[in-house]
PDB file of C-alpha atoms in Angstrom:
ATOM      1  CA  MET E   1       0.363   0.047  -0.240  1.00 49.00           C
ATOM      2  CA  PRO E   2       1.034   3.337  -0.701  1.00 49.00           C
ATOM      3  CA  ASP E   3       2.793   5.599   2.119  1.00 53.00           C
ATOM      4  CA  LEU E   4      -0.747   7.893   2.817  1.00 54.00           C
ATOM      5  CA  THR E   5       1.705  10.258   5.247  1.00 61.00           C
ATOM      6  CA  THR E   6       3.364  11.649   2.148  1.00 71.00           C
ATOM      7  CA  PRO E   7       1.610  13.135  -1.307  1.00 79.00           C
ATOM      8  CA  PRO E   8       1.399  10.854  -3.704  1.00 85.00           C
ATOM      9  CA  ARG E   9       4.374  11.158  -7.085  1.00 89.00           C
ATOM     10  CA  ASP E  10       3.585  12.530  -9.885  1.00 90.00           C
ATOM     11  CA  LEU E  11       3.990  10.232 -12.212  1.00 97.00           C
ATOM     12  CA  VAL E  12       4.626  12.457 -14.983  1.00 98.00           C
ATOM     13  CA  SER E  13       8.384  12.308 -13.977  1.00 98.00           C
ATOM     14  CA  LEU E  14       8.094   7.729 -14.118  1.00 98.00           C
ATOM     15  CA  PRO E  15       9.620   7.314 -17.859  1.00 98.00           C
ATOM     16  CA  LYS E  16       7.414   5.013 -20.284  1.00 98.00           C
ATOM     17  CA  ALA E  17       6.441   3.191 -23.546  1.00 99.00           C
ATOM     18  CA  HIS E  18       3.553   3.491 -24.643  1.00 99.00           C
ATOM     19  CA  LEU E  19       1.958   1.008 -26.917  1.00 98.00           C
ATOM     20  CA  HIS E  20      -1.844   0.769 -27.531  1.00 98.00           C
ATOM     21  CA  VAL E  21      -2.530   4.798 -28.721  1.00 98.00           C
ATOM     22  CA  HIS E  22      -4.619   5.154 -31.614  1.00 98.00           C
ATOM     23  CA  LEU E  23      -3.199   8.178 -33.430  1.00 98.00           C
ATOM     24  CA  GLU E  24      -6.020   9.780 -34.846  1.00 97.00           C
ATOM     25  CA  SER E  25      -7.851   9.229 -31.537  1.00 96.00           C
ATOM     26  CA  THR E  26      -5.660  11.978 -29.997  1.00 97.00           C
ATOM     27  CA  VAL E  27      -6.118  14.645 -31.775  1.00 97.00           C
ATOM     28  CA  ARG E  28      -6.289  17.573 -29.453  1.00 96.00           C
ATOM     29  CA  TRP E  29     -10.240  19.168 -29.992  1.00 94.00           C
ATOM     30  CA  GLU E  30      -8.523  23.054 -30.456  1.00 95.00           C
ATOM     31  CA  THR E  31      -6.175  21.522 -33.327  1.00 97.00           C
ATOM     32  CA  LEU E  32      -8.573  19.485 -35.304  1.00 96.00           C
ATOM     33  CA  ARG E  33     -11.224  22.435 -34.894  1.00 96.00           C
ATOM     34  CA  GLU E  34      -8.779  24.239 -37.003  1.00 97.00           C
ATOM     35  CA  ILE E  35      -8.293  21.777 -39.331  1.00 97.00           C
ATOM     36  CA  GLY E  36     -11.936  21.497 -40.304  1.00 96.00           C
ATOM     37  CA  ALA E  37     -12.381  24.879 -40.385  1.00 96.00           C
ATOM     38  CA  ALA E  38      -9.530  24.927 -42.973  1.00 97.00           C
ATOM     39  CA  ASN E  39     -10.969  22.110 -44.977  1.00 97.00           C
ATOM     40  CA  GLY E  40     -14.646  22.821 -44.459  1.00 95.00           C
ATOM     41  CA  VAL E  41     -15.337  20.658 -41.925  1.00 95.00           C
ATOM     42  CA  ASP E  42     -17.656  22.230 -38.646  1.00 92.00           C
ATOM     43  CA  VAL E  43     -16.247  20.840 -35.983  1.00 92.00           C
ATOM     44  CA  PRO E  44     -18.437  21.782 -32.337  1.00 88.00           C
ATOM     45  CA  GLU E  45     -17.528  22.723 -29.135  1.00 82.00           C
ATOM     46  CA  HIS E  46     -15.954  19.927 -27.554  1.00 73.00           C
ATOM     47  CA  THR E  47     -18.753  18.372 -24.708  1.00 59.00           C
ATOM     48  CA  GLY E  48     -17.009  15.695 -23.237  1.00 62.00           C
ATOM     49  CA  THR E  49     -16.490  12.265 -23.798  1.00 65.00           C
ATOM     50  CA  PHE E  50     -18.617   9.966 -25.968  1.00 64.00           C
ATOM     51  CA  GLY E  51     -21.508   8.137 -23.980  1.00 59.00           C
ATOM     52  CA  ASP E  52     -22.485   5.027 -26.271  1.00 63.00           C
ATOM     53  CA  PHE E  53     -20.984   3.118 -29.428  1.00 64.00           C
ATOM     54  CA  THR E  54     -22.626   5.300 -31.479  1.00 68.00           C
ATOM     55  CA  SER E  55     -21.392   8.792 -30.238  1.00 72.00           C
ATOM     56  CA  PHE E  56     -17.885   7.157 -30.017  1.00 76.00           C
ATOM     57  CA  PHE E  57     -18.605   5.879 -33.182  1.00 75.00           C
ATOM     58  CA  ALA E  58     -19.598   9.293 -34.705  1.00 80.00           C
ATOM     59  CA  GLN E  59     -16.395  11.763 -32.664  1.00 84.00           C
ATOM     60  CA  ASN E  60     -14.122   9.283 -34.829  1.00 84.00           C
ATOM     61  CA  ASP E  61     -15.387   9.884 -38.670  1.00 88.00           C
ATOM     62  CA  LEU E  62     -15.824  13.618 -37.437  1.00 92.00           C
ATOM     63  CA  VAL E  63     -12.099  13.056 -36.881  1.00 94.00           C
ATOM     64  CA  ARG E  64     -11.539  11.255 -40.158  1.00 94.00           C
ATOM     65  CA  ALA E  65     -13.212  14.346 -42.054  1.00 94.00           C
ATOM     66  CA  CYS E  66     -11.083  16.537 -40.883  1.00 97.00           C
ATOM     67  CA  LEU E  67      -7.793  15.168 -41.734  1.00 98.00           C
ATOM     68  CA  ARG E  68      -7.239  15.557 -45.754  1.00 98.00           C
ATOM     69  CA  ARG E  69      -4.241  17.107 -46.443  1.00 98.00           C
ATOM     70  CA  PRO E  70      -0.487  16.486 -46.006  1.00 98.00           C
ATOM     71  CA  ALA E  71       0.116  18.950 -43.128  1.00 98.00           C
ATOM     72  CA  ASP E  72      -2.896  17.996 -41.342  1.00 98.00           C
ATOM     73  CA  PHE E  73      -1.122  14.493 -40.964  1.00 98.00           C
ATOM     74  CA  ARG E  74       1.848  16.359 -39.753  1.00 98.00           C
ATOM     75  CA  ARG E  75       0.761  18.273 -37.436  1.00 98.00           C
ATOM     76  CA  ILE E  76      -1.196  15.408 -35.360  1.00 98.00           C
ATOM     77  CA  ALA E  77       1.710  13.706 -35.252  1.00 98.00           C
ATOM     78  CA  TYR E  78       3.984  15.894 -34.547  1.00 98.00           C
ATOM     79  CA  GLU E  79       1.213  17.177 -31.579  1.00 98.00           C
ATOM     80  CA  PHE E  80       1.548  13.900 -30.875  1.00 98.00           C
ATOM     81  CA  CYS E  81       4.843  13.894 -29.391  1.00 98.00           C
ATOM     82  CA  ALA E  82       5.013  17.066 -27.848  1.00 98.00           C
ATOM     83  CA  ASP E  83       1.940  15.939 -26.510  1.00 98.00           C
ATOM     84  CA  GLU E  84       3.571  12.352 -24.648  1.00 98.00           C
ATOM     85  CA  SER E  85       6.734  13.225 -23.290  1.00 98.00           C
ATOM     86  CA  ALA E  86       4.798  16.088 -21.816  1.00 98.00           C
ATOM     87  CA  GLN E  87       3.686  13.012 -20.053  1.00 98.00           C
ATOM     88  CA  GLY E  88       7.144  11.721 -19.656  1.00 98.00           C
ATOM     89  CA  VAL E  89       6.561   8.965 -22.583  1.00 98.00           C
ATOM     90  CA  ARG E  90       9.771   8.447 -23.284  1.00 98.00           C
ATOM     91  CA  TYR E  91       9.065   5.390 -26.576  1.00 98.00           C
ATOM     92  CA  ALA E  92       5.654   5.049 -27.851  1.00 98.00           C
ATOM     93  CA  GLU E  93       3.904   3.025 -31.033  1.00 98.00           C
ATOM     94  CA  VAL E  94       1.340   4.688 -31.992  1.00 98.00           C
ATOM     95  CA  SER E  95      -1.483   2.717 -34.504  1.00 98.00           C
ATOM     96  CA  PHE E  96      -2.651   4.429 -37.919  1.00 98.00           C
ATOM     97  CA  THR E  97      -5.069   3.625 -40.066  1.00 98.00           C
ATOM     98  CA  ALA E  98      -2.750   3.838 -42.958  1.00 98.00           C
ATOM     99  CA  ALA E  99      -4.659   2.296 -46.124  1.00 98.00           C
ATOM    100  CA  GLY E 100      -7.875   3.391 -45.182  1.00 97.00           C
ATOM    101  CA  HIS E 101      -7.430   7.253 -45.123  1.00 97.00           C
ATOM    102  CA  GLY E 102      -5.118   6.464 -48.136  1.00 98.00           C
ATOM    103  CA  GLU E 103      -8.052   5.358 -50.279  1.00 97.00           C
ATOM    104  CA  ARG E 104     -10.202   7.678 -48.681  1.00 96.00           C
ATOM    105  CA  LEU E 105      -8.107  11.017 -49.934  1.00 97.00           C
ATOM    106  CA  GLY E 106      -7.088   9.189 -53.375  1.00 97.00           C
ATOM    107  CA  ASP E 107      -3.313   8.592 -52.106  1.00 98.00           C
ATOM    108  CA  LEU E 108      -2.183   5.937 -50.929  1.00 98.00           C
ATOM    109  CA  ALA E 109       1.122   6.890 -49.566  1.00 98.00           C
ATOM    110  CA  MET E 110       0.805  10.439 -49.194  1.00 98.00           C
ATOM    111  CA  PRO E 111      -1.471  10.370 -44.736  1.00 98.00           C
ATOM    112  CA  LEU E 112       1.333   7.555 -44.204  1.00 98.00           C
ATOM    113  CA  ARG E 113       4.615  10.186 -45.022  1.00 98.00           C
ATOM    114  CA  ALA E 114       2.714  12.403 -43.824  1.00 98.00           C
ATOM    115  CA  VAL E 115       2.832  10.840 -40.368  1.00 98.00           C
ATOM    116  CA  LEU E 116       6.558   9.811 -40.519  1.00 98.00           C
ATOM    117  CA  GLU E 117       6.836  13.027 -41.329  1.00 98.00           C
ATOM    118  CA  GLY E 118       4.977  14.605 -38.511  1.00 98.00           C
ATOM    119  CA  LEU E 119       7.274  12.301 -36.106  1.00 98.00           C
ATOM    120  CA  GLU E 120      10.684  13.004 -37.132  1.00 98.00           C
ATOM    121  CA  ALA E 121      10.007  16.158 -36.508  1.00 98.00           C
ATOM    122  CA  GLY E 122       8.097  16.378 -33.353  1.00 98.00           C
ATOM    123  CA  GLU E 123      10.444  13.083 -32.059  1.00 98.00           C
ATOM    124  CA  GLU E 124      14.342  16.390 -32.658  1.00 98.00           C
ATOM    125  CA  ALA E 125      12.011  18.434 -30.922  1.00 98.00           C
ATOM    126  CA  PHE E 126      10.540  16.423 -27.500  1.00 98.00           C
ATOM    127  CA  GLY E 127      12.895  13.617 -27.311  1.00 98.00           C
ATOM    128  CA  ILE E 128      10.914  11.651 -27.987  1.00 98.00           C
ATOM    129  CA  GLU E 129      11.540   8.257 -29.901  1.00 98.00           C
ATOM    130  CA  CYS E 130       8.168   7.567 -31.969  1.00 98.00           C
ATOM    131  CA  ARG E 131       7.313   3.584 -34.086  1.00 98.00           C
ATOM    132  CA  LEU E 132       4.080   2.938 -36.385  1.00 98.00           C
ATOM    133  CA  ILE E 133       1.811   0.314 -36.113  1.00 98.00           C
ATOM    134  CA  LEU E 134      -0.406  -0.347 -39.077  1.00 98.00           C
ATOM    135  CA  ASP E 135      -3.624  -1.539 -38.064  1.00 98.00           C
ATOM    136  CA  HIS E 136      -6.354  -2.676 -40.294  1.00 97.00           C
ATOM    137  CA  SER E 137     -10.099  -3.184 -39.482  1.00 96.00           C
ATOM    138  CA  ARG E 138     -11.966  -6.011 -39.827  1.00 96.00           C
ATOM    139  CA  ARG E 139     -14.700  -4.949 -41.005  1.00 94.00           C
ATOM    140  CA  ARG E 140     -12.845  -4.328 -44.126  1.00 96.00           C
ATOM    141  CA  SER E 141     -11.456  -5.825 -47.380  1.00 97.00           C
ATOM    142  CA  VAL E 142      -8.691  -8.404 -47.382  1.00 98.00           C
ATOM    143  CA  GLU E 143      -7.642  -6.433 -50.288  1.00 98.00           C
ATOM    144  CA  ARG E 144      -7.191  -3.803 -48.140  1.00 98.00           C
ATOM    145  CA  ALA E 145      -4.675  -5.115 -45.721  1.00 98.00           C
ATOM    146  CA  TRP E 146      -2.275  -6.896 -48.347  1.00 98.00           C
ATOM    147  CA  ARG E 147      -2.908  -2.623 -49.079  1.00 98.00           C
ATOM    148  CA  THR E 148      -1.337  -1.869 -45.123  1.00 98.00           C
ATOM    149  CA  LEU E 149       1.014  -5.120 -45.964  1.00 98.00           C
ATOM    150  CA  ASP E 150       2.711  -3.057 -49.259  1.00 98.00           C
ATOM    151  CA  LEU E 151       2.668   0.178 -47.453  1.00 98.00           C
ATOM    152  CA  ALA E 152       4.554  -1.231 -43.753  1.00 98.00           C
ATOM    153  CA  ARG E 153       7.411  -2.869 -45.848  1.00 98.00           C
ATOM    154  CA  ARG E 154       8.564   0.147 -47.314  1.00 97.00           C
ATOM    155  CA  HIS E 155       9.006   2.066 -43.938  1.00 97.00           C
ATOM    156  CA  ASP E 156      11.655   1.071 -41.116  1.00 96.00           C
ATOM    157  CA  ARG E 157       9.794   3.363 -38.371  1.00 97.00           C
ATOM    158  CA  VAL E 158       6.851   0.965 -38.699  1.00 98.00           C
ATOM    159  CA  VAL E 159       7.610  -1.849 -37.024  1.00 98.00           C
ATOM    160  CA  ALA E 160       4.384  -3.631 -36.742  1.00 98.00           C
ATOM    161  CA  VAL E 161       1.097  -5.002 -38.575  1.00 98.00           C
ATOM    162  CA  GLY E 162      -2.984  -5.433 -36.409  1.00 98.00           C
ATOM    163  CA  LEU E 163      -5.997  -6.030 -36.828  1.00 98.00           C
ATOM    164  CA  ALA E 164      -8.373  -3.627 -34.579  1.00 96.00           C
ATOM    165  CA  GLY E 165     -11.914  -3.116 -34.560  1.00 91.00           C
ATOM    166  CA  ASP E 166     -14.991  -5.225 -33.747  1.00 91.00           C
ATOM    167  CA  GLU E 167     -13.409  -8.522 -32.461  1.00 93.00           C
ATOM    168  CA  ALA E 168     -17.116 -10.464 -33.576  1.00 93.00           C
ATOM    169  CA  HIS E 169     -15.056  -9.567 -37.479  1.00 95.00           C
ATOM    170  CA  PRO E 170     -13.358 -12.943 -37.406  1.00 94.00           C
ATOM    171  CA  GLY E 171      -9.296 -12.142 -38.050  1.00 97.00           C
ATOM    172  CA  ASP E 172      -9.453 -16.316 -40.518  1.00 97.00           C
ATOM    173  CA  PRO E 173      -9.332 -14.083 -43.372  1.00 97.00           C
ATOM    174  CA  PHE E 174      -6.601 -11.891 -42.998  1.00 98.00           C
ATOM    175  CA  THR E 175      -4.209 -15.632 -42.335  1.00 97.00           C
ATOM    176  CA  GLU E 176      -2.214 -15.181 -45.341  1.00 98.00           C
ATOM    177  CA  VAL E 177      -1.359 -11.270 -44.717  1.00 98.00           C
ATOM    178  CA  PHE E 178       0.136 -11.598 -41.394  1.00 98.00           C
ATOM    179  CA  ALA E 179       2.558 -15.048 -42.585  1.00 97.00           C
ATOM    180  CA  ALA E 180       3.524 -12.620 -45.368  1.00 98.00           C
ATOM    181  CA  ALA E 181       3.837 -10.184 -42.515  1.00 98.00           C
ATOM    182  CA  ARG E 182       5.666 -12.279 -40.455  1.00 97.00           C
ATOM    183  CA  ASP E 183       8.323 -13.009 -43.892  1.00 97.00           C
ATOM    184  CA  ALA E 184       8.783  -9.929 -44.987  1.00 97.00           C
ATOM    185  CA  GLY E 185      10.321  -8.989 -40.819  1.00 98.00           C
ATOM    186  CA  LEU E 186       7.565  -7.424 -39.494  1.00 98.00           C
ATOM    187  CA  HIS E 187       5.833  -8.059 -35.869  1.00 98.00           C
ATOM    188  CA  ILE E 188       2.150  -8.866 -35.658  1.00 98.00           C
ATOM    189  CA  VAL E 189      -0.338  -7.357 -32.889  1.00 98.00           C
ATOM    190  CA  HIS E 190      -3.534  -7.590 -32.883  1.00 98.00           C
ATOM    191  CA  HIS E 191      -6.787  -6.226 -30.733  1.00 98.00           C
ATOM    192  CA  ALA E 192      -8.095  -9.568 -29.173  1.00 98.00           C
ATOM    193  CA  GLY E 193      -9.759 -10.457 -25.748  1.00 97.00           C
ATOM    194  CA  GLU E 194     -11.418  -7.161 -25.191  1.00 96.00           C
ATOM    195  CA  GLY E 195     -14.999  -7.629 -26.659  1.00 92.00           C
ATOM    196  CA  GLU E 196     -14.805 -11.524 -27.825  1.00 95.00           C
ATOM    197  CA  GLY E 197     -13.781 -13.570 -25.231  1.00 95.00           C
ATOM    198  CA  PRO E 198     -10.897 -16.684 -25.107  1.00 97.00           C
ATOM    199  CA  ALA E 199     -11.632 -17.372 -29.379  1.00 97.00           C
ATOM    200  CA  SER E 200     -10.434 -14.093 -30.852  1.00 97.00           C
ATOM    201  CA  ILE E 201      -7.304 -14.957 -28.626  1.00 98.00           C
ATOM    202  CA  ARG E 202      -6.561 -18.172 -29.914  1.00 98.00           C
ATOM    203  CA  GLN E 203      -7.054 -17.090 -32.851  1.00 97.00           C
ATOM    204  CA  ALA E 204      -4.492 -13.909 -32.595  1.00 98.00           C
ATOM    205  CA  LEU E 205      -2.233 -16.163 -31.383  1.00 98.00           C
ATOM    206  CA  GLY E 206      -2.942 -19.087 -34.182  1.00 97.00           C
ATOM    207  CA  PRO E 207      -3.483 -18.411 -37.734  1.00 97.00           C
ATOM    208  CA  GLY E 208      -3.193 -14.915 -36.247  1.00 97.00           C
ATOM    209  CA  ARG E 209       0.204 -14.778 -35.520  1.00 97.00           C
ATOM    210  CA  ALA E 210       0.664 -12.246 -32.729  1.00 98.00           C
ATOM    211  CA  GLU E 211       3.414 -11.340 -30.944  1.00 98.00           C
ATOM    212  CA  ARG E 212       1.161  -8.932 -28.565  1.00 98.00           C
ATOM    213  CA  LEU E 213      -2.797  -9.025 -27.609  1.00 98.00           C
ATOM    214  CA  GLY E 214      -4.227  -5.450 -27.454  1.00 98.00           C
ATOM    215  CA  HIS E 215      -6.681  -5.886 -24.841  1.00 98.00           C
ATOM    216  CA  GLY E 216      -7.314  -8.874 -23.864  1.00 98.00           C
ATOM    217  CA  ILE E 217      -9.091  -7.863 -20.494  1.00 98.00           C
ATOM    218  CA  ARG E 218     -11.457 -11.435 -21.357  1.00 98.00           C
ATOM    219  CA  ILE E 219      -8.251 -14.314 -21.357  1.00 98.00           C
ATOM    220  CA  LEU E 220      -9.187 -14.794 -17.471  1.00 98.00           C
ATOM    221  CA  ASP E 221     -12.572 -16.141 -18.858  1.00 97.00           C
ATOM    222  CA  ASP E 222     -10.119 -19.905 -20.146  1.00 98.00           C
ATOM    223  CA  PRO E 223      -7.747 -20.958 -16.912  1.00 98.00           C
ATOM    224  CA  ASP E 224      -5.987 -23.241 -20.196  1.00 98.00           C
ATOM    225  CA  LEU E 225      -5.285 -20.000 -21.958  1.00 98.00           C
ATOM    226  CA  VAL E 226      -4.145 -17.938 -19.107  1.00 98.00           C
ATOM    227  CA  ALA E 227      -1.411 -20.553 -18.422  1.00 98.00           C
ATOM    228  CA  GLU E 228      -0.279 -20.994 -22.383  1.00 98.00           C
ATOM    229  CA  VAL E 229       0.105 -17.109 -22.541  1.00 98.00           C
ATOM    230  CA  ARG E 230       1.350 -16.759 -19.159  1.00 98.00           C
ATOM    231  CA  GLU E 231       4.263 -19.556 -20.636  1.00 98.00           C
ATOM    232  CA  ARG E 232       4.920 -18.237 -23.864  1.00 98.00           C
ATOM    233  CA  CYS E 233       5.442 -14.414 -22.367  1.00 98.00           C
ATOM    234  CA  ILE E 234       2.872 -12.966 -24.559  1.00 98.00           C
ATOM    235  CA  PRO E 235       2.520  -8.644 -23.266  1.00 98.00           C
ATOM    236  CA  LEU E 236      -1.503  -7.912 -22.692  1.00 98.00           C
ATOM    237  CA  GLU E 237      -2.189  -4.173 -24.032  1.00 98.00           C
ATOM    238  CA  VAL E 238      -4.026  -3.619 -21.379  1.00 98.00           C
ATOM    239  CA  CYS E 239      -6.189   0.034 -21.224  1.00 98.00           C
ATOM    240  CA  PRO E 240      -8.139   0.682 -18.779  1.00 98.00           C
ATOM    241  CA  SER E 241     -10.316   3.898 -18.885  1.00 97.00           C
ATOM    242  CA  SER E 242     -10.949   3.287 -22.363  1.00 96.00           C
ATOM    243  CA  ASN E 243     -12.426  -0.793 -21.456  1.00 96.00           C
ATOM    244  CA  VAL E 244     -14.442   1.090 -18.378  1.00 96.00           C
ATOM    245  CA  ALA E 245     -15.420   4.185 -21.146  1.00 93.00           C
ATOM    246  CA  LEU E 246     -17.081   1.032 -23.710  1.00 92.00           C
ATOM    247  CA  GLY E 247     -18.231  -0.458 -21.299  1.00 92.00           C
ATOM    248  CA  PHE E 248     -16.011  -3.789 -21.509  1.00 95.00           C
ATOM    249  CA  ALA E 249     -15.484  -3.052 -17.549  1.00 96.00           C
ATOM    250  CA  PRO E 250     -18.358  -2.023 -15.286  1.00 96.00           C
ATOM    251  CA  SER E 251     -16.009   0.766 -13.093  1.00 97.00           C
ATOM    252  CA  LEU E 252     -12.186   1.230 -13.299  1.00 98.00           C
ATOM    253  CA  GLU E 253     -12.666  -0.597  -9.565  1.00 98.00           C
ATOM    254  CA  ALA E 254     -13.722  -3.564 -11.125  1.00 98.00           C
ATOM    255  CA  HIS E 255     -11.343  -3.796 -14.016  1.00 98.00           C
ATOM    256  CA  PRO E 256      -9.907  -7.327 -14.390  1.00 98.00           C
ATOM    257  CA  LEU E 257      -6.396  -5.470 -14.284  1.00 98.00           C
ATOM    258  CA  PRO E 258      -5.249  -6.584 -10.473  1.00 98.00           C
ATOM    259  CA  ARG E 259      -6.118 -10.591 -11.432  1.00 98.00           C
ATOM    260  CA  LEU E 260      -4.511 -10.236 -14.479  1.00 98.00           C
ATOM    261  CA  LEU E 261      -1.046  -9.593 -12.375  1.00 98.00           C
ATOM    262  CA  ASP E 262      -2.191 -11.990  -9.848  1.00 98.00           C
ATOM    263  CA  ALA E 263      -2.432 -14.747 -12.741  1.00 98.00           C
ATOM    264  CA  GLY E 264       1.433 -13.537 -13.428  1.00 98.00           C
ATOM    265  CA  LEU E 265       1.112 -12.576 -16.543  1.00 98.00           C
ATOM    266  CA  VAL E 266       2.677  -9.382 -18.758  1.00 98.00           C
ATOM    267  CA  VAL E 267       1.057  -6.081 -18.650  1.00 98.00           C
ATOM    268  CA  THR E 268       1.450  -3.236 -19.897  1.00 98.00           C
ATOM    269  CA  ILE E 269      -0.771   0.091 -18.872  1.00 98.00           C
ATOM    270  CA  ASN E 270      -1.868   1.850 -21.792  1.00 98.00           C
ATOM    271  CA  THR E 271      -4.693   4.598 -23.218  1.00 98.00           C
ATOM    272  CA  ASP E 272      -6.274   3.626 -26.321  1.00 97.00           C
ATOM    273  CA  VAL E 273      -8.740   6.421 -27.328  1.00 96.00           C
ATOM    274  CA  PRO E 274      -7.202   8.824 -24.887  1.00 96.00           C
ATOM    275  CA  ALA E 275      -8.399  12.295 -26.378  1.00 94.00           C
ATOM    276  CA  LEU E 276     -11.409  10.937 -26.854  1.00 92.00           C
ATOM    277  CA  ILE E 277     -11.906   9.787 -22.614  1.00 93.00           C
ATOM    278  CA  ASP E 278     -10.118  13.164 -21.803  1.00 94.00           C
ATOM    279  CA  THR E 279      -6.769  10.753 -20.451  1.00 97.00           C
ATOM    280  CA  SER E 280      -3.495  10.390 -20.594  1.00 98.00           C
ATOM    281  CA  LEU E 281      -1.023   7.730 -19.624  1.00 98.00           C
ATOM    282  CA  ALA E 282       0.285   9.601 -16.697  1.00 98.00           C
ATOM    283  CA  THR E 283      -3.216   9.818 -15.609  1.00 98.00           C
ATOM    284  CA  GLU E 284      -3.856   6.315 -16.611  1.00 98.00           C
ATOM    285  CA  TYR E 285      -1.315   5.177 -13.473  1.00 98.00           C
ATOM    286  CA  ALA E 286      -2.239   7.496 -11.432  1.00 98.00           C
ATOM    287  CA  ARG E 287      -5.077   5.839 -11.804  1.00 98.00           C
ATOM    288  CA  VAL E 288      -4.074   2.348 -11.584  1.00 98.00           C
ATOM    289  CA  ARG E 289      -2.172   3.489  -8.255  1.00 98.00           C
ATOM    290  CA  ASP E 290      -5.184   4.769  -6.654  1.00 98.00           C
ATOM    291  CA  THR E 291      -7.487   2.667  -7.473  1.00 98.00           C
ATOM    292  CA  PHE E 292      -5.538   0.034  -7.111  1.00 98.00           C
ATOM    293  CA  GLY E 293      -3.019   0.818  -3.987  1.00 97.00           C
ATOM    294  CA  TYR E 294       0.012   0.162  -5.869  1.00 98.00           C
ATOM    295  CA  ASP E 295       3.254   1.109  -4.365  1.00 97.00           C
ATOM    296  CA  ASP E 296       5.961   2.813  -7.063  1.00 97.00           C
ATOM    297  CA  PRO E 297       7.943  -0.575  -6.855  1.00 97.00           C
ATOM    298  CA  THR E 298       4.376  -1.599  -9.307  1.00 98.00           C
ATOM    299  CA  LEU E 299       4.412   0.564 -11.248  1.00 98.00           C
ATOM    300  CA  ALA E 300       7.460   0.843 -12.187  1.00 98.00           C
ATOM    301  CA  ASP E 301       7.280  -2.687 -12.351  1.00 98.00           C
ATOM    302  CA  LEU E 302       4.476  -1.889 -15.046  1.00 98.00           C
ATOM    303  CA  ALA E 303       5.974   0.962 -16.483  1.00 98.00           C
ATOM    304  CA  GLY E 304       9.153  -1.883 -17.427  1.00 98.00           C
ATOM    305  CA  ALA E 305       7.107  -5.021 -18.452  1.00 98.00           C
ATOM    306  CA  ALA E 306       6.104  -2.440 -21.340  1.00 99.00           C
ATOM    307  CA  VAL E 307       9.496  -1.047 -22.070  1.00 99.00           C
ATOM    308  CA  GLU E 308      10.965  -4.873 -22.634  1.00 98.00           C
ATOM    309  CA  ALA E 309       7.540  -5.522 -24.435  1.00 98.00           C
ATOM    310  CA  SER E 310       8.167  -2.633 -26.497  1.00 98.00           C
ATOM    311  CA  TYR E 311       9.607  -3.444 -29.996  1.00 98.00           C
ATOM    312  CA  ALA E 312      12.083  -0.173 -29.325  1.00 98.00           C
ATOM    313  CA  PRO E 313      15.544  -0.942 -30.247  1.00 98.00           C
ATOM    314  CA  PHE E 314      17.629  -2.400 -27.342  1.00 98.00           C
ATOM    315  CA  ALA E 315      19.951   0.915 -26.325  1.00 98.00           C
ATOM    316  CA  THR E 316      16.610   2.143 -25.948  1.00 98.00           C
ATOM    317  CA  LYS E 317      15.275  -0.453 -23.927  1.00 98.00           C
ATOM    318  CA  SER E 318      18.486  -0.031 -21.547  1.00 98.00           C
ATOM    319  CA  ARG E 319      18.480   3.295 -21.594  1.00 98.00           C
ATOM    320  CA  ILE E 320      14.534   4.018 -19.980  1.00 98.00           C
ATOM    321  CA  HIS E 321      15.136   0.826 -18.279  1.00 98.00           C
ATOM    322  CA  GLU E 322      18.200   3.100 -16.206  1.00 98.00           C
ATOM    323  CA  GLU E 323      15.630   6.046 -16.312  1.00 98.00           C
ATOM    324  CA  ILE E 324      13.636   3.836 -14.241  1.00 98.00           C
ATOM    325  CA  ASP E 325      15.468   2.594 -11.906  1.00 98.00           C
ATOM    326  CA  THR E 326      16.778   6.202 -10.614  1.00 98.00           C
ATOM    327  CA  TRP E 327      13.301   6.910 -10.464  1.00 98.00           C
ATOM    328  CA  LEU E 328      12.340   4.454  -8.126  1.00 97.00           C
ATOM    329  CA  ALA E 329      15.527   5.387  -6.260  1.00 96.00           C
ATOM    330  CA  HIS E 330      14.887   8.819  -5.389  1.00 93.00           C
ATOM    331  CA  PRO E 331      11.305   9.186  -4.633  1.00 87.00           C
TER     332      PRO E 331
END
């Protein structure tokens, strides 16, 4: 339990890696209004977080409608670096639906190229290191998935590809795409075990070839699967506030995070859709600490697990691990 005689530490200072966050869901609302105005899209005043799936998808659609020009994509990537750095994030793997934007705008390569330019500028300005995961909605075609893979192969800064979206749509049609992705040296990260149960996780880890699980919180429904994932050291990208906001956990207090840790699973803390639910990575760590009574060593372990689960270069991992150790040694 934390020491209640001293004020809690500011968790911005905890060096962190961020593994599960969607770029389109990080856009500052004032930025969205400015981009929207430039592109003829009316963006209302920010009224708070969404209340149900309908409003959630409506906000996602609004963001996509605003993003049209290379400058738009460069700006949101640059501001992502600024905002993550301000939260103590040293390394981030941000997901981006590159092919979907490219098809929508009639230029498959432009959105990804512009995002990469924005990340490069942001890294230099804010001292953060970023890589990309190109995601593909399960609802969309296999042909688009192949286009996503083709984009990923072109850029060294893209470290992984994977499925996102409604898990009720099966992953099996994409098996050949992800086999080819592995052959190309890319990592595989699928969303699984959030909206659907253990079967979605088994598909992701088997035919889907996943090396990490986006969410994975329903793994506890299957003790045999827990044992397998624990033995294989498959990391879970857990997003507590997002799980609650989307109705996959009834409350933060009832979130399965403590049981996942107690089961010996590799757990990382993430935000998923921070701008849509008014959170940040430092806020998520603070909520976890305050809700479950985790002390500094536990928080440092969670931060270290994310670093180790990342696809960062060895030197980057070593540096951030050292920074976490320093943070822990100097309360």
